[in-house]
Tab-separated table of C-alpha atoms in Angstrom:
chain	number	residue	atom	x	y	z
W	1456	ARG	CA	0.075	0.202	-0.108
W	1457	ILE	CA	1.407	3.358	-0.609
W	1458	SER	CA	0.283	6.331	0.755
W	1459	GLY	CA	2.208	9.681	-0.080
W	1460	ASP	CA	5.647	8.936	0.115
W	1461	ALA	CA	5.631	5.537	2.086
W	1462	VAL	CA	4.666	2.539	1.437
W	1463	THR	CA	3.592	-0.516	3.498
W	1464	VAL	CA	3.926	-3.831	2.758
W	1465	LEU	CA	0.745	-5.954	4.017
W	1466	ASP	CA	1.901	-9.398	2.878
W	1467	ARG	CA	5.689	-10.280	3.926
W	1468	ASP	CA	4.975	-13.716	3.948
W	1469	VAL	CA	3.405	-15.178	0.349
W	1470	ARG	CA	2.632	-18.581	0.376
W	1471	LEU	CA	3.396	-19.452	-3.715
W	1472	SER	CA	2.763	-23.407	-3.541
W	1473	PRO	CA	3.040	-26.234	-0.767
W	1474	GLY	CA	6.906	-26.353	-1.258
W	1475	ARG	CA	7.697	-22.609	-1.875
W	1476	ARG	CA	7.185	-19.311	-0.476
W	1477	ALA	CA	8.166	-15.949	-0.467
W	1478	ARG	CA	9.015	-13.215	1.625
W	1479	PHE	CA	9.632	-9.377	0.897
W	1480	SER	CA	13.121	-8.373	1.294
W	1481	LYS	CA	13.332	-4.606	-0.107
W	1482	LEU	CA	12.126	-2.027	-2.796
W	1483	ARG	CA	14.754	-1.783	-5.557
W	1484	PRO	CA	14.781	1.423	-7.650
W	1485	THR	CA	15.150	0.796	-11.224
W	1486	ASP	CA	14.744	3.202	-13.976
W	1487	ALA	CA	10.930	2.042	-14.175
W	1488	GLY	CA	10.303	3.193	-10.611
W	1489	TYR	CA	10.546	1.175	-7.563
W	1490	VAL	CA	10.352	-2.341	-7.666
W	1491	ALA	CA	9.068	-4.681	-4.721
W	1492	ALA	CA	11.418	-7.441	-4.111
W	1493	PHE	CA	10.752	-11.189	-2.634
W	1494	ASP	CA	13.456	-13.879	-1.533
W	1495	ILE	CA	12.158	-17.115	-2.753
W	1496	ASP	CA	12.092	-20.196	0.060
W	1497	TYR	CA	11.965	-23.581	-1.054
W	1498	ARG	CA	11.411	-27.286	1.163
W	1499	VAL	CA	13.553	-29.040	0.815
W	1500	THR	CA	13.730	-32.864	2.625
W	1501	PHE	CA	17.246	-34.052	3.619
W	1502	ASP	CA	18.070	-38.118	3.299
W	1503	ALA	CA	21.402	-39.908	3.831
W	1504	LEU	CA	22.823	-42.917	2.392
W	1505	THR	CA	26.497	-44.606	2.840
W	1506	VAL	CA	28.985	-44.789	-0.214
W	1507	GLY	CA	27.362	-47.551	-1.202
W	1508	GLY	CA	23.599	-46.760	-0.795
W	1509	GLU	CA	23.025	-48.406	2.125
W	1510	ARG	CA	20.639	-46.700	4.715
W	1511	ILE	CA	21.512	-45.099	7.712
W	1512	ASP	CA	20.705	-45.740	11.266
W	1513	THR	CA	18.846	-42.466	12.170
W	1514	ALA	CA	19.729	-43.266	15.781
W	1515	ARG	CA	23.666	-43.071	15.281
W	1516	ALA	CA	23.333	-39.829	13.152
W	1517	SER	CA	23.681	-36.284	14.238
W	1518	ARG	CA	21.909	-33.503	12.554
W	1519	ILE	CA	22.528	-32.158	8.946
W	1520	TRP	CA	24.513	-28.802	9.389
W	1521	LEU	CA	24.074	-26.078	5.795
W	1522	ARG	CA	25.471	-23.281	5.191
W	1523	SER	CA	24.800	-20.960	2.158
W	1524	PRO	CA	28.566	-19.277	0.909
W	1525	LEU	CA	26.368	-16.347	-0.752
W	1526	THR	CA	24.742	-15.237	2.447
W	1527	GLY	CA	26.051	-16.444	5.202
W	1528	GLU	CA	22.945	-18.295	6.450
W	1529	ARG	CA	23.297	-21.703	8.494
W	1530	LYS	CA	20.485	-24.270	8.943
W	1531	SER	CA	20.623	-27.767	10.189
W	1532	VAL	CA	18.008	-30.725	9.456
W	1533	ARG	CA	17.643	-34.331	10.825
W	1534	VAL	CA	17.896	-37.255	8.016
W	1535	GLY	CA	13.802	-37.481	6.741
W	1536	GLU	CA	12.915	-33.896	8.020
W	1537	ASP	CA	12.264	-30.688	5.751
W	1538	VAL	CA	13.776	-27.960	6.390
W	1539	TRP	CA	12.722	-24.325	4.387
W	1540	LEU	CA	16.188	-22.928	2.508
W	1541	HIS	CA	16.240	-19.417	0.981
W	1542	GLY	CA	16.751	-20.443	-2.768
W	1543	LYS	CA	16.414	-17.027	-4.569
W	1544	ARG	CA	17.386	-13.059	-3.563
W	1545	VAL	CA	16.830	-10.164	-6.271
W	1546	VAL	CA	19.881	-8.700	-6.759
W	1547	ALA	CA	21.117	-5.357	-8.985
W	1548	GLU	CA	23.866	-6.151	-11.234
W	1549	LEU	CA	24.910	-3.282	-13.909
W	1550	GLY	CA	21.885	-1.472	-12.666
W	1551	ILE	CA	19.428	-4.695	-13.816
W	1552	VAL	CA	17.247	-6.074	-11.614
W	1553	ARG	CA	17.371	-9.561	-11.489
W	1554	PRO	CA	16.748	-13.224	-8.921
W	1555	ARG	CA	19.719	-14.847	-8.253
W	1556	ASP	CA	19.408	-19.073	-7.237
W	1557	LEU	CA	21.576	-19.451	-3.732
W	1558	PRO	CA	24.039	-22.690	-3.232
W	1559	TRP	CA	24.034	-24.539	-0.282
W	1560	THR	CA	26.916	-26.687	1.120
W	1561	VAL	CA	26.853	-29.365	3.588
W	1562	GLN	CA	29.222	-28.718	6.436
W	1563	ARG	CA	29.005	-31.381	8.922
W	1564	PHE	CA	27.015	-34.636	9.644
W	1565	ALA	CA	27.774	-37.173	11.683
W	1566	VAL	CA	27.721	-41.319	12.618
W	1567	ASP	CA	28.415	-42.151	16.034
W	1568	GLY	CA	30.115	-38.864	17.256
W	1569	GLU	CA	32.524	-38.772	13.776
W	1570	GLN	CA	32.615	-36.532	10.804
W	1571	VAL	CA	31.101	-38.364	7.812
W	1572	VAL	CA	31.304	-35.617	5.125
W	1573	SER	CA	33.818	-33.438	3.813
W	1574	PRO	CA	32.707	-29.626	4.240
W	1575	GLY	CA	31.843	-27.873	1.440
W	1576	GLN	CA	31.773	-30.645	-0.940
W	1577	GLN	CA	28.430	-31.970	-1.312
W	1578	ARG	CA	26.352	-28.670	-2.817
W	1579	VAL	CA	22.750	-28.391	-2.736
W	1580	VAL	CA	20.872	-25.750	-5.625
W	1581	PRO	CA	17.437	-25.268	-4.021
W	1582	ALA	CA	15.979	-23.795	-7.117
W	1583	ALA	CA	17.211	-26.154	-9.134
W	1584	LEU	CA	15.477	-29.427	-7.453
W	1585	PRO	CA	12.425	-30.832	-9.638
W	1586	PRO	CA	9.655	-28.966	-8.351
W	1587	ASP	CA	7.748	-32.652	-7.182
W	1588	ASP	CA	10.121	-33.931	-5.997
W	1589	ARG	CA	12.967	-31.573	-3.707
W	1590	VAL	CA	14.565	-34.515	-1.862
W	1591	VAL	CA	18.530	-34.002	-1.275
W	1592	THR	CA	20.737	-37.152	-0.534
W	1593	VAL	CA	23.937	-36.638	1.512
W	1594	GLN	CA	26.082	-39.296	0.691
W	1595	ALA	CA	27.992	-40.362	4.040
W	1596	ARG	CA	31.272	-42.111	3.901
W	1597	LEU	CA	30.569	-45.089	5.701
W	1598	PHE	CA	31.861	-48.398	4.312
W	1599	THR	CA	31.329	-52.184	4.259
W	1600	ALA	CA	33.634	-54.510	5.481
W	1601	ASP	CA	33.624	-58.175	4.142
W	1602	ILE	CA	35.437	-60.293	6.831
W	1603	ALA	CA	36.466	-63.792	6.097
W	1604	VAL	CA	38.358	-65.806	8.584
W	1605	ARG	CA	40.309	-68.670	7.825
W	1606	ASP	CA	42.423	-71.403	8.920
W	1607	ALA	CA	45.750	-70.234	8.647
W	1608	LEU	CA	47.457	-73.779	7.920
W	1609	LEU	CA	44.525	-75.730	7.001
W	1610	GLY	CA	42.581	-72.783	5.085
W	1611	THR	CA	39.660	-73.533	6.254
W	1612	ALA	CA	36.464	-71.502	7.776
W	1613	THR	CA	36.952	-71.123	11.094
W	1614	GLY	CA	36.029	-69.080	14.376
W	1615	ALA	CA	32.600	-67.936	16.177
W	1616	ALA	CA	32.690	-64.076	15.808
W	1617	VAL	CA	34.333	-61.102	15.075
W	1618	LEU	CA	35.023	-58.632	17.881
W	1619	LEU	CA	35.586	-55.108	16.279
W	1620	THR	CA	37.227	-52.014	18.279
W	1621	HIS	CA	36.061	-48.935	16.893
W	1622	PRO	CA	38.457	-45.935	16.677
W	1623	ASP	CA	36.696	-44.534	19.204
W	1624	GLY	CA	37.156	-47.450	22.190
W	1625	ASP	CA	33.429	-49.080	21.481
W	1626	ARG	CA	33.496	-52.938	20.991
W	1627	THR	CA	30.668	-55.116	18.624
W	1628	ARG	CA	30.544	-58.174	18.322
W	1629	HIS	CA	29.620	-59.903	14.572
W	1630	ALA	CA	28.937	-63.592	14.790
W	1631	LEU	CA	30.261	-65.495	11.402
W	1632	ASP	CA	28.337	-67.416	9.148
W	1633	ALA	CA	29.266	-71.261	8.393
W	1634	ASP	CA	31.829	-70.578	5.705
W	1635	GLY	CA	33.729	-68.104	8.006
W	1636	THR	CA	32.199	-64.781	6.912
W	1637	VAL	CA	30.303	-61.715	7.697
W	1638	SER	CA	29.576	-58.336	6.289
W	1639	ILE	CA	29.995	-55.149	8.910
W	1640	PRO	CA	28.363	-52.284	7.241
W	1641	ASP	CA	27.893	-48.621	8.334
W	1642	LEU	CA	31.848	-48.626	9.369
W	1643	ILE	CA	33.474	-44.866	9.697
W	1644	PRO	CA	36.685	-44.161	8.312
W	1645	GLY	CA	39.469	-45.261	10.655
W	1646	ALA	CA	41.881	-47.503	12.224
W	1647	TYR	CA	40.036	-50.483	13.778
W	1648	GLU	CA	41.089	-54.218	15.934
W	1649	ALA	CA	39.094	-57.130	14.844
W	1650	THR	CA	39.545	-60.395	17.398
W	1651	VAL	CA	38.165	-64.070	15.997
W	1652	THR	CA	36.743	-65.779	18.753
W	1653	GLY	CA	35.747	-69.380	19.288
W	1654	SER	CA	38.747	-71.002	17.342
W	1655	GLY	CA	41.975	-70.511	19.276
W	1656	PRO	CA	43.852	-67.674	21.146
W	1657	HIS	CA	42.370	-64.199	20.827
W	1658	ILE	CA	44.386	-62.066	18.835
W	1659	ALA	CA	43.710	-58.602	18.018
W	1660	ARG	CA	44.416	-57.921	14.161
W	1661	PRO	CA	45.049	-53.929	13.324
W	1662	VAL	CA	42.090	-53.545	10.773
W	1663	THR	CA	42.222	-49.711	8.450
W	1664	VAL	CA	38.768	-48.876	6.712
W	1665	SER	CA	38.836	-46.375	4.179
W	1666	SER	CA	36.477	-47.944	1.452
W	1667	ASP	CA	34.149	-50.248	0.867
W	1668	GLN	CA	36.920	-53.777	0.803
W	1669	GLN	CA	37.337	-57.584	1.756
W	1670	ILE	CA	39.339	-58.387	4.874
W	1671	ALA	CA	41.026	-61.863	5.138
W	1672	LEU	CA	42.220	-62.677	8.408
W	1673	ASP	CA	44.033	-65.921	8.882
W	1674	VAL	CA	43.576	-67.335	12.495
W	1675	TYR	CA	45.594	-69.966	14.421
W	1676	SER	CA	43.234	-72.628	16.326
W	1677	TRP	CA	43.899	-74.743	19.091
W	1678	TRP	CA	44.209	-77.454	16.826
W	1679	ASP	CA	46.950	-75.837	15.092
W	1680	VAL	CA	48.640	-75.191	18.829
W	1681	ALA	CA	48.696	-78.447	19.301
W	1682	LEU	CA	50.259	-79.569	15.955
W	1683	VAL	CA	52.603	-76.724	16.307
W	1684	VAL	CA	53.820	-77.874	19.373
W	1685	VAL	CA	54.106	-81.481	18.532
W	1686	VAL	CA	56.116	-80.801	15.364
W	1687	ALA	CA	58.789	-78.426	17.593
W	1688	VAL	CA	58.881	-81.747	20.226
W	1689	LEU	CA	59.374	-83.948	17.559
W	1690	PHE	CA	61.782	-81.416	15.944
W	1691	PHE	CA	64.134	-80.983	18.991
W	1692	ALA	CA	63.934	-84.837	19.994
W	1693	GLY	CA	65.290	-85.707	16.762
W	1694	LEU	CA	68.067	-83.278	17.021
W	1695	ALA	CA	68.717	-84.609	20.211
W	1696	VAL	CA	69.155	-88.398	18.738
W	1697	VAL	CA	70.729	-87.198	15.717
W	1698	GLY	CA	73.454	-85.166	18.138
W	1699	ARG	CA	73.626	-88.721	20.607
W	1700	LEU	CA	74.533	-90.612	17.561
W	1701	ARG	CA	77.132	-88.121	16.439
W	1702	ARG	CA	79.329	-88.275	19.598
W	1703	THR	CA	79.245	-92.095	19.640
W	1704	THR	CA	80.353	-92.273	16.411
W	1705	ALA	CA	83.443	-90.004	17.148
W	1706	ARG	CA	84.402	-91.869	20.299
W	1707	PRO	CA	88.236	-92.557	19.808
W	1708	VAL	CA	89.532	-96.225	19.772
W	1709	PRO	CA	92.390	-96.927	22.257
W	1710	HIS	CA	95.965	-97.690	20.838
W	1711	PRO	CA	97.119	-101.254	21.119
W	1712	VAL	CA	99.359	-102.387	23.606
W	1713	ASP	CA	102.084	-104.696	24.045
W	1714	GLU	CA	102.978	-107.399	26.436
W	1715	ALA	CA	104.628	-104.840	29.041
W	1716	GLY	CA	101.773	-102.882	28.685
W	1717	VAL	CA	103.469	-100.163	26.384
W	1718	GLY	CA	101.488	-98.762	23.580
W	1719	VAL	CA	102.374	-99.233	20.046
W	1720	SER	CA	101.614	-96.627	17.400
W	1721	GLY	CA	102.417	-98.294	14.753
W	1722	PRO	CA	103.117	-101.710	13.045
W	1723	GLN	CA	106.338	-103.272	14.417
W	1724	VAL	CA	109.365	-104.002	12.649
W	1725	PRO	CA	111.211	-107.343	13.762
W	1726	SER	CA	114.617	-106.518	14.499
W	1727	SER	CA	117.572	-108.396	13.097
W	1728	PRO	CA	120.025	-110.801	14.640
W	1729	GLY	CA	123.076	-108.952	16.270
W	1730	SER	CA	121.458	-105.525	16.415
W	1731	ARG	CA	121.500	-103.837	19.420
C-alpha cells in the first residue's frame, strides 16, 4: 500500500505452493520506478545414504548442518525431515534487477560422533531441484567390511564371531556364518582392531577401513597350536637323537699295547740278529 512517500507491505510472506514461499526483501529502484523484491524459500527434504547406497541408522546420526556461502545463513536438519532453504534473492547487477539462485553446502554430518562428510564438497541448489521431488541425499563416508576368517594352516572356515573395536573404543560383536564370513556395514573411516573368537587364542589384528573392502583374517586354532607344539617336540627330540649318534660315532679308539703294557703306535718291525 502506498501513502504519499510511504510504502507499507501488507503481506511479507506469501505461500506460492506447498513447497515454495516468498518473503518480502526490499524495494529496489529501477528506471521504471521501484520494484518490490521478494526472496524465495524452498522446502527441501534431506536423506542420507552410505557410499554403497545403504540406509543409515538415524539413531546413530547427528543433524545435517548446512551453510549458504553467498549469504552466510546456516541451517540444520535431521535425516528424513524438511527444512526451508533460502533459494532465490533479487540482486542488482549493472543496474539490472534480477533473481539469483542461492547454493547451499553440507558442512557437517556425524555418525557415532565422527564426521562422515567433507565440509563444502556436497552442494545443493534448492531452486534447481524438481518441484515435485525436492529431496537431497547426503552421501556419508560409511563403508562395508566383508570379513572372511580362515584357518592359517588348513585354510578352512573357522571361528564363531569377530569382536570389532571401533576408533572411539566401542566394541561390537558380529557372528560369523558357517563359511566363516560376516559383512559389517556403516563403518566410519579409521583404524579398527578385529579379534576372532571361538577357534583359538584371541589375538587382535589391526584393520584400516577407508573404502568398501574385503578383509581376510588368517587365525590359528587350538588344533594348529597343538600341531605346532607336537612338531616342535619331535623336531627337538630328533636333534637330540642325532647329536647322541654323532657323539657315539666320534668316540676315540684305544691304541694297542704290547705285553709290557707299552702302547704301540704303529706296526712293529722285527729287529735283525746282532742289532742292539
